[in-house]
Short mmCIF file of C-alpha atoms and ligand atoms in Angstrom, two decimals:
data_model
loop_
_atom_site.label_atom_id
_atom_site.label_comp_id
_atom_site.label_asym_id
_atom_site.label_seq_id
_atom_site.Cartn_x
_atom_site.Cartn_y
_atom_site.Cartn_z
CA MET S 1 -190.56 -112.60 33.23
CA LYS S 2 -193.73 -114.56 33.22
CA ILE S 3 -195.07 -115.48 29.79
CA TYR S 4 -198.81 -115.27 29.12
CA PRO S 5 -199.34 -117.80 26.31
CA ALA S 6 -202.90 -116.64 25.61
CA TYR S 7 -201.88 -113.01 25.13
CA ASP S 8 -198.15 -112.78 24.40
CA PRO S 9 -196.85 -113.13 20.83
CA PRO S 10 -196.25 -116.81 19.98
CA GLU S 11 -192.51 -116.09 19.62
CA TYR S 12 -192.36 -115.25 23.35
CA ARG S 13 -193.77 -118.58 24.52
CA ASP S 14 -190.50 -120.43 24.99
CA TRP S 15 -188.44 -117.31 25.50
CA VAL S 16 -184.99 -117.78 26.94
CA ALA S 17 -182.16 -115.27 26.77
CA ASP S 18 -180.14 -115.76 23.57
CA PRO S 19 -176.40 -115.90 24.39
CA ASP S 20 -175.39 -113.95 21.25
CA VAL S 21 -177.95 -111.23 21.85
CA MET S 22 -176.99 -111.00 25.52
CA GLU S 23 -173.28 -110.78 24.78
CA LYS S 24 -173.89 -107.68 22.67
CA TYR S 25 -176.47 -106.34 25.14
CA SER S 26 -174.03 -106.58 28.06
CA ALA S 27 -171.09 -105.24 26.04
CA ARG S 28 -173.09 -102.10 25.26
CA MET S 29 -173.43 -101.37 29.00
CA LYS S 30 -169.71 -100.62 29.06
CA GLU S 31 -169.99 -97.80 26.49
CA SER S 32 -169.43 -94.42 28.07
CA GLU S 33 -172.94 -92.96 27.77
CA LEU S 34 -174.59 -96.18 28.98
CA SER S 35 -172.12 -96.39 31.89
CA LYS S 36 -173.02 -92.83 32.83
CA SER S 37 -176.68 -93.80 32.86
CA LEU S 38 -175.96 -96.85 35.02
CA ASP S 39 -174.05 -94.67 37.50
CA GLN S 40 -176.78 -92.08 37.59
CA LEU S 41 -179.57 -94.64 37.98
CA GLY S 42 -177.89 -96.66 40.74
CA ASP S 43 -179.53 -99.78 42.12
CA SER S 44 -182.85 -98.11 42.86
CA GLY S 45 -183.05 -96.56 39.39
CA LEU S 46 -182.45 -99.95 37.76
CA GLU S 47 -185.11 -101.51 39.96
CA ASN S 48 -187.56 -98.76 38.95
CA ILE S 49 -186.85 -99.30 35.27
CA TYR S 50 -187.41 -103.05 35.63
CA ARG S 51 -190.64 -102.46 37.50
CA GLY S 52 -191.64 -99.95 34.79
CA LEU S 53 -191.10 -102.52 32.03
CA ILE S 54 -193.19 -105.04 33.93
CA ARG S 55 -195.95 -102.45 34.49
CA ALA S 56 -195.99 -101.67 30.76
CA ARG S 57 -196.23 -105.36 29.88
CA ILE S 58 -198.94 -106.22 32.39
CA HIS S 59 -200.94 -103.12 31.47
CA ASP S 60 -200.99 -104.35 27.88
CA VAL S 61 -201.62 -107.99 28.82
CA THR S 62 -204.64 -106.79 30.83
CA LEU S 63 -206.02 -104.84 27.88
CA LYS S 64 -205.49 -107.80 25.58
CA ARG S 65 -207.28 -110.07 28.02
CA TRP S 66 -210.18 -107.63 28.04
CA VAL S 67 -210.30 -107.67 24.24
CA ARG S 68 -210.22 -111.46 24.11
CA THR S 69 -212.94 -111.79 26.73
CA GLY S 70 -215.22 -109.18 25.18
CA VAL S 71 -214.84 -106.48 27.85
CA ILE S 72 -213.62 -103.98 25.23
CA THR S 73 -213.51 -104.24 21.44
CA LYS S 74 -209.91 -103.27 20.72
CA ALA S 75 -206.74 -101.88 22.24
CA TRP S 76 -203.59 -100.15 21.01
CA LEU S 77 -200.69 -102.01 22.54
CA GLY S 78 -196.96 -101.40 22.64
CA THR S 79 -195.84 -105.04 22.84
CA GLY S 80 -192.12 -105.16 22.04
CA GLU S 81 -191.68 -101.38 22.19
CA GLU S 82 -191.81 -101.00 25.99
CA ALA S 83 -188.17 -99.96 26.35
CA VAL S 84 -188.46 -96.96 24.07
CA THR S 85 -191.12 -95.52 26.37
CA VAL S 86 -189.90 -96.64 29.79
CA GLY S 87 -186.19 -95.89 29.22
CA ALA S 88 -187.04 -92.39 28.00
CA CYS S 89 -189.39 -91.52 30.88
CA HIS S 90 -186.87 -92.57 33.51
CA ALA S 91 -184.31 -90.12 32.07
CA LEU S 92 -186.55 -87.06 32.54
CA GLY S 93 -186.70 -84.37 35.19
CA ALA S 94 -189.69 -83.58 37.40
CA GLY S 95 -190.88 -80.55 35.39
CA ASP S 96 -190.52 -82.08 31.92
CA VAL S 97 -193.54 -82.64 29.69
CA VAL S 98 -194.26 -85.83 27.73
CA GLY S 99 -196.43 -86.09 24.63
CA PRO S 100 -196.87 -89.84 24.08
CA MET S 101 -198.51 -91.64 21.18
CA ILE S 102 -201.33 -93.91 22.29
CA ARG S 103 -199.04 -96.97 22.20
CA ASN S 104 -196.61 -95.21 24.55
CA ALA S 105 -199.34 -95.50 27.23
CA ALA S 106 -196.65 -96.46 29.75
CA ALA S 107 -195.43 -92.85 29.56
CA THR S 108 -198.59 -91.78 31.37
CA PHE S 109 -198.06 -93.97 34.42
CA GLU S 110 -194.25 -93.76 34.38
CA ARG S 111 -194.76 -89.98 34.77
CA GLY S 112 -197.00 -90.48 37.75
CA LEU S 113 -200.49 -90.50 36.32
CA PRO S 114 -202.40 -93.37 38.02
CA MET S 115 -202.58 -96.40 35.70
CA GLY S 116 -206.27 -96.71 36.55
CA GLU S 117 -206.84 -93.64 34.35
CA SER S 118 -205.77 -95.65 31.33
CA PHE S 119 -208.10 -98.52 32.21
CA ARG S 120 -210.97 -96.17 33.04
CA SER S 121 -210.53 -94.40 29.70
CA TYR S 122 -210.70 -97.72 27.85
CA LEU S 123 -213.77 -98.69 29.85
CA ALA S 124 -215.39 -95.26 29.35
CA THR S 125 -216.27 -94.85 33.01
CA GLY S 126 -217.76 -91.60 34.26
CA ASP S 127 -215.05 -91.20 36.91
CA GLY S 128 -212.19 -91.25 34.39
CA LEU S 129 -210.28 -88.19 33.19
CA THR S 130 -212.36 -87.88 30.04
CA ARG S 131 -215.55 -88.78 31.96
CA GLY S 132 -216.25 -91.65 29.61
CA ARG S 133 -215.94 -89.75 26.36
CA ASP S 134 -212.61 -90.81 24.94
CA LEU S 135 -209.57 -92.94 25.58
CA HIS S 136 -207.15 -90.16 24.64
CA PHE S 137 -206.52 -89.02 28.18
CA GLY S 138 -203.77 -86.86 29.62
CA ASP S 139 -203.20 -84.67 32.65
CA LEU S 140 -201.01 -81.59 32.62
CA ASN S 141 -200.79 -81.77 36.42
CA HIS S 142 -198.47 -84.71 35.73
CA GLY S 143 -196.90 -83.12 32.63
CA VAL S 144 -198.70 -85.60 30.37
CA VAL S 145 -200.19 -84.24 27.16
CA ALA S 146 -203.10 -86.37 25.93
CA PRO S 147 -201.89 -88.79 23.23
CA ILE S 148 -204.23 -87.68 20.48
CA SER S 149 -205.12 -89.82 17.49
CA HIS S 150 -203.62 -87.59 14.80
CA VAL S 151 -200.14 -88.96 14.29
CA GLY S 152 -197.35 -86.38 14.25
CA ASP S 153 -199.49 -83.58 15.67
CA LEU S 154 -197.88 -83.68 19.09
CA VAL S 155 -194.56 -82.48 17.63
CA PRO S 156 -195.78 -78.87 17.18
CA VAL S 157 -197.76 -79.12 20.45
CA CYS S 158 -194.63 -80.20 22.33
CA ALA S 159 -192.62 -77.53 20.52
CA GLY S 160 -195.10 -75.11 22.12
CA PHE S 161 -194.39 -76.50 25.58
CA ALA S 162 -190.65 -76.25 24.85
CA LEU S 163 -191.13 -72.62 23.75
CA SER S 164 -192.88 -71.83 27.02
CA PHE S 165 -189.99 -73.39 28.99
CA GLN S 166 -187.54 -71.31 27.00
CA LEU S 167 -189.47 -68.05 27.42
CA ARG S 168 -189.87 -68.64 31.16
CA GLN S 169 -186.23 -69.73 31.47
CA GLU S 170 -187.29 -72.99 33.10
CA ALA S 171 -184.80 -75.87 32.96
CA ASN S 172 -187.25 -78.38 31.50
CA VAL S 173 -187.65 -80.21 28.22
CA ALA S 174 -190.63 -81.49 26.26
CA ILE S 175 -190.41 -84.94 24.68
CA THR S 176 -192.63 -86.69 22.20
CA TRP S 177 -192.54 -89.91 20.21
CA VAL S 178 -193.37 -90.20 16.54
CA GLY S 179 -193.55 -93.26 14.28
CA ASP S 180 -191.33 -93.68 11.22
CA GLY S 181 -194.35 -93.29 8.93
CA SER S 182 -195.61 -90.20 10.75
CA THR S 183 -192.31 -88.37 10.27
CA ARG S 184 -193.68 -87.62 6.78
CA THR S 185 -196.56 -85.48 8.02
CA GLY S 186 -196.67 -81.73 7.61
CA ALA S 187 -197.22 -81.31 11.36
CA VAL S 188 -193.88 -82.97 12.18
CA HIS S 189 -192.11 -80.74 9.66
CA GLU S 190 -193.76 -77.59 10.99
CA GLY S 191 -192.99 -78.48 14.60
CA LEU S 192 -189.36 -79.32 13.88
CA SER S 193 -188.89 -76.20 11.75
CA LEU S 194 -190.10 -73.96 14.57
CA ALA S 195 -188.15 -75.88 17.21
CA SER S 196 -184.99 -75.72 15.13
CA ALA S 197 -185.33 -71.99 14.35
CA ARG S 198 -185.86 -71.19 18.04
CA LYS S 199 -183.41 -73.80 19.41
CA LEU S 200 -186.15 -75.15 21.63
CA PRO S 201 -185.60 -77.76 24.37
CA LEU S 202 -187.56 -80.41 22.47
CA ILE S 203 -186.71 -84.10 22.13
CA VAL S 204 -188.37 -86.06 19.34
CA VAL S 205 -187.96 -89.83 19.54
CA VAL S 206 -188.52 -91.35 16.11
CA GLN S 207 -189.85 -94.78 16.95
CA ASP S 208 -188.83 -96.66 13.85
CA ASN S 209 -190.52 -100.04 13.55
CA ALA S 210 -190.20 -100.27 9.76
CA VAL S 211 -193.94 -100.18 9.15
CA ALA S 212 -196.87 -97.76 9.07
CA LEU S 213 -200.24 -99.53 9.34
CA GLY S 214 -200.12 -102.03 6.45
CA THR S 215 -197.26 -100.35 4.56
CA ARG S 216 -193.68 -101.49 4.92
CA ARG S 217 -191.08 -98.79 5.10
CA ASP S 218 -189.55 -98.08 1.72
CA PRO S 219 -185.76 -98.70 1.96
CA ARG S 220 -185.22 -95.10 0.83
CA LEU S 221 -186.86 -93.90 4.04
CA ASP S 222 -184.13 -95.65 6.00
CA GLU S 223 -181.52 -93.16 4.81
CA SER S 224 -183.97 -90.32 4.98
CA LEU S 225 -184.68 -90.99 8.69
CA ARG S 226 -180.95 -91.04 9.39
CA GLY S 227 -180.57 -87.69 7.65
CA MET S 228 -183.54 -86.06 9.36
CA ALA S 229 -181.61 -84.27 12.09
CA ASP S 230 -179.07 -82.94 9.58
CA SER S 231 -181.78 -81.62 7.33
CA TYR S 232 -183.06 -79.43 10.18
CA GLY S 233 -179.54 -78.58 11.38
CA LEU S 234 -180.18 -80.43 14.64
CA VAL S 235 -178.28 -82.85 16.81
CA GLY S 236 -179.27 -86.41 15.89
CA LEU S 237 -178.72 -89.46 18.09
CA GLU S 238 -179.42 -93.12 17.39
CA CYS S 239 -180.24 -95.85 19.85
CA ASP S 240 -181.34 -99.45 20.05
CA GLY S 241 -185.00 -99.04 20.97
CA ASN S 242 -185.05 -102.49 22.59
CA HIS S 243 -182.16 -101.70 24.94
CA VAL S 244 -183.73 -99.80 27.80
CA ILE S 245 -180.43 -98.38 29.07
CA ASP S 246 -179.41 -97.27 25.57
CA VAL S 247 -182.74 -95.42 25.31
CA HIS S 248 -182.19 -93.92 28.76
CA ALA S 249 -178.66 -92.82 27.83
CA SER S 250 -179.81 -91.16 24.60
CA VAL S 251 -182.63 -89.26 26.25
CA ARG S 252 -180.42 -88.25 29.19
CA LYS S 253 -177.83 -86.93 26.74
CA ALA S 254 -180.47 -85.23 24.58
CA ARG S 255 -181.85 -83.55 27.68
CA GLU S 256 -178.40 -82.21 28.60
CA ILE S 257 -177.98 -80.86 25.05
CA CYS S 258 -181.39 -79.17 25.21
CA LEU S 259 -180.79 -77.65 28.64
CA ASN S 260 -177.49 -76.33 27.33
CA GLY S 261 -179.42 -74.35 24.73
CA ASP S 262 -178.38 -76.61 21.83
CA GLY S 263 -181.70 -78.35 21.19
CA PRO S 264 -183.82 -79.70 19.73
CA VAL S 265 -182.62 -83.28 19.43
CA ILE S 266 -183.99 -86.09 17.26
CA ILE S 267 -183.37 -89.63 18.53
CA LEU S 268 -183.78 -92.42 16.02
CA ALA S 269 -184.77 -95.56 17.94
CA ARG S 270 -185.09 -98.83 16.04
CA THR S 271 -187.61 -101.24 17.52
CA PHE S 272 -190.49 -103.50 16.54
CA ARG S 273 -194.07 -103.83 17.70
CA PHE S 274 -195.67 -107.27 17.74
CA GLY S 275 -199.38 -107.15 17.02
CA GLY S 276 -199.52 -104.44 14.40
CA HIS S 277 -201.56 -101.26 14.52
CA ALA S 278 -204.03 -102.47 17.17
CA THR S 279 -205.54 -105.75 18.35
CA HIS S 280 -207.93 -105.91 15.38
CA ASP S 281 -205.23 -106.18 12.70
CA GLU S 282 -202.80 -108.71 14.15
CA ALA S 283 -203.30 -111.13 11.27
CA GLU S 284 -202.69 -108.43 8.65
CA ALA S 285 -199.59 -107.25 10.50
CA ARG S 286 -198.22 -110.80 10.53
CA ALA S 287 -198.58 -111.02 6.76
CA ILE S 288 -196.27 -108.03 6.23
CA PHE S 289 -193.05 -109.58 7.55
CA SER S 290 -191.51 -113.04 7.49
CA GLY S 291 -191.62 -115.43 10.44
CA GLU S 292 -187.85 -115.08 10.76
CA PHE S 293 -188.24 -111.31 11.13
CA PHE S 294 -190.62 -111.85 14.08
CA ASN S 295 -188.24 -114.42 15.61
CA GLU S 296 -185.33 -112.02 15.28
CA TRP S 297 -187.15 -109.27 17.17
CA ALA S 298 -188.42 -111.73 19.80
CA ARG S 299 -184.80 -112.59 20.61
CA LYS S 300 -184.34 -108.90 21.47
CA GLU S 301 -187.48 -108.73 23.65
CA PRO S 302 -186.71 -105.70 25.84
CA THR S 303 -187.96 -106.84 29.26
CA GLY S 304 -186.47 -110.32 29.05
CA CYS S 305 -183.07 -108.98 27.93
CA PHE S 306 -182.95 -106.39 30.71
CA GLU S 307 -184.06 -108.99 33.26
CA SER S 308 -181.40 -111.39 32.04
CA TRP S 309 -178.71 -108.70 32.35
CA LEU S 310 -179.98 -107.70 35.82
CA SER S 311 -179.91 -111.29 37.02
CA ASP S 312 -176.12 -111.24 36.63
CA GLN S 313 -175.69 -108.14 38.80
CA SER S 314 -174.31 -108.83 42.26
CA SER S 315 -176.18 -105.80 43.65
CA LEU S 316 -179.39 -107.86 43.53
CA GLY S 317 -178.17 -109.96 46.43
CA PRO S 318 -177.39 -113.68 46.71
CA ASP S 319 -180.49 -114.76 44.77
CA PRO S 320 -181.15 -112.24 41.96
CA ALA S 321 -183.79 -114.46 40.33
CA ALA S 322 -185.84 -114.46 43.55
CA THR S 323 -185.53 -110.67 43.87
CA LEU S 324 -186.65 -110.15 40.26
CA ALA S 325 -189.54 -112.59 40.70
CA ARG S 326 -190.66 -110.69 43.80
CA TRP S 327 -190.57 -107.33 42.00
CA GLU S 328 -192.49 -108.80 39.08
CA LEU S 329 -195.11 -110.34 41.36
CA GLU S 330 -195.53 -107.08 43.28
CA GLU S 331 -196.07 -105.08 40.09
CA THR S 332 -198.38 -107.68 38.58
CA THR S 333 -200.51 -107.85 41.72
CA GLN S 334 -200.70 -104.07 41.79
CA VAL S 335 -201.78 -103.80 38.13
CA GLU S 336 -204.38 -106.53 38.63
CA SER S 337 -205.83 -104.69 41.61
CA ILE S 338 -205.93 -101.41 39.64
CA ALA S 339 -207.72 -103.22 36.81
CA GLU S 340 -210.26 -104.63 39.27
CA GLY S 341 -210.91 -101.12 40.57
CA ALA S 342 -211.48 -99.82 37.04
CA LEU S 343 -213.86 -102.67 36.27
CA ALA S 344 -215.81 -101.85 39.42
CA SER S 345 -216.04 -98.21 38.25
CA ARG S 346 -217.76 -99.40 35.12
CA GLY S 347 -220.70 -100.52 37.22
CA ASP S 348 -220.51 -97.79 39.87
CA SER S 349 -219.72 -94.74 37.73
CA PRO S 350 -221.33 -94.76 34.31
CA PRO S 351 -220.80 -91.62 32.18
CA ASP S 352 -223.17 -88.78 33.04
CA PRO S 353 -224.92 -87.64 29.83
CA SER S 354 -225.58 -84.17 31.30
CA ARG S 355 -221.82 -83.55 31.51
CA MET S 356 -220.98 -84.78 28.02
CA LEU S 357 -220.72 -81.28 26.57
CA GLY S 358 -218.57 -79.92 29.39
CA ASP S 359 -214.84 -79.25 28.80
CA VAL S 360 -215.38 -79.03 25.06
CA PHE S 361 -213.71 -76.05 23.46
CA ALA S 362 -214.46 -74.72 19.99
CA GLU S 363 -214.09 -71.47 18.10
C1 TPP R 1 -202.78 -87.45 10.67
C2 TPP R 1 -203.16 -88.91 10.63
N1 TPP R 1 -203.17 -89.56 9.44
C3 TPP R 1 -203.49 -90.87 9.38
C4 TPP R 1 -203.82 -91.55 10.52
C5 TPP R 1 -204.17 -93.04 10.46
N2 TPP R 1 -203.03 -93.78 11.00
C6 TPP R 1 -203.03 -94.23 12.27
S1 TPP R 1 -201.60 -95.03 12.67
C7 TPP R 1 -200.98 -94.80 11.12
C8 TPP R 1 -199.64 -95.34 10.76
C9 TPP R 1 -198.57 -94.73 11.62
O1 TPP R 1 -197.35 -95.35 11.31
P1 TPP R 1 -196.08 -94.93 12.12
O2 TPP R 1 -196.02 -93.46 12.24
O3 TPP R 1 -194.90 -95.59 11.51
O4 TPP R 1 -196.38 -95.47 13.59
P2 TPP R 1 -196.47 -96.99 14.09
O5 TPP R 1 -197.92 -97.31 14.19
O6 TPP R 1 -195.74 -97.85 13.13
O7 TPP R 1 -195.81 -96.95 15.44
C10 TPP R 1 -201.88 -94.10 10.31
C11 TPP R 1 -201.62 -93.72 8.91
C12 TPP R 1 -203.82 -90.83 11.73
N3 TPP R 1 -204.11 -91.42 12.91
N4 TPP R 1 -203.47 -89.52 11.77
MG1 MG R 2 -193.97 -97.31 12.16
#
């Protein structure tokens, strides 16, 4: 993968696949659930996942470039956590519903919503889904619930979607992501309590990056997160959030459990986000952990590791590196063109003040 020194974390700059990390990464592919995922995905599924990881990265690189060049003031990026979003989305069925957090933005375009909607929302253009009012966009036509700001609140919302699937006897699941810190909110507890009592087809991915804003996770929370599924009497799975096929396998399995009537499922995914809460607090986020901690997570960079594993697969033809480079270039060119289109909208389609109060619901 191409490195963008001006925008990528400094630990990525001289990134090369670490033999120890890759040995474990490849060994995991032979585990039964991961093998099942590989069989199900086939060559085209693996290509799509790779392209999805690249899309997620370039989407974020674009936003960071816009922040650095003064186009927008800040952005909420998922740098380092791409696999936990992309792997999950590629394990879903057509009628499933996703409730992403704002840093799982890739879930919107991996579920078919045009990526330009993300850029238009950031740029507040009048032709975007929120017509320039907000960057918390979603579209139920694509099964994407808007990633609202209130952390944890999408758990009860997605439990509601899961309840509707159950009542209508539709073979779909609802999935949402929640941070380790946000698992402590009342909303998460209420959503999980309802989902557990009604055995709803709900998957909650606990995206555990060991930090909530400027607060490091208390070691006691480590055990508590592991025990979460038990405490609700649910099935709990764990996965390496940086291993895109491990994430895929866990979500695929969780989906089977849910569709069998044995949901909900909580998946604990360990990962790490470079760059902190958002682009404005990178320096503060760096002060929370040691340099070695950042280096350790950089070695497990999800796109590079998957690319390195793919480059050893004979199915990519006689020159896997050239095939991967072509896929990366195609995706990058596409994202750049979408970004250009969104920037043009900023001039062509400013928000219309007369429509600002439309689509607002209140009681
Ligand atoms: C209900 C609510 N409380 C507080 C906040 C402010 N806030 C935004 S992100 C965040 C920390 C979230 O940490 P975590 O859930 O671990 O997610 P991470 O950012 O680490 O992925 C907080 C407290 C909020 N957005 N919503
Ligand atoms: Mg966290």
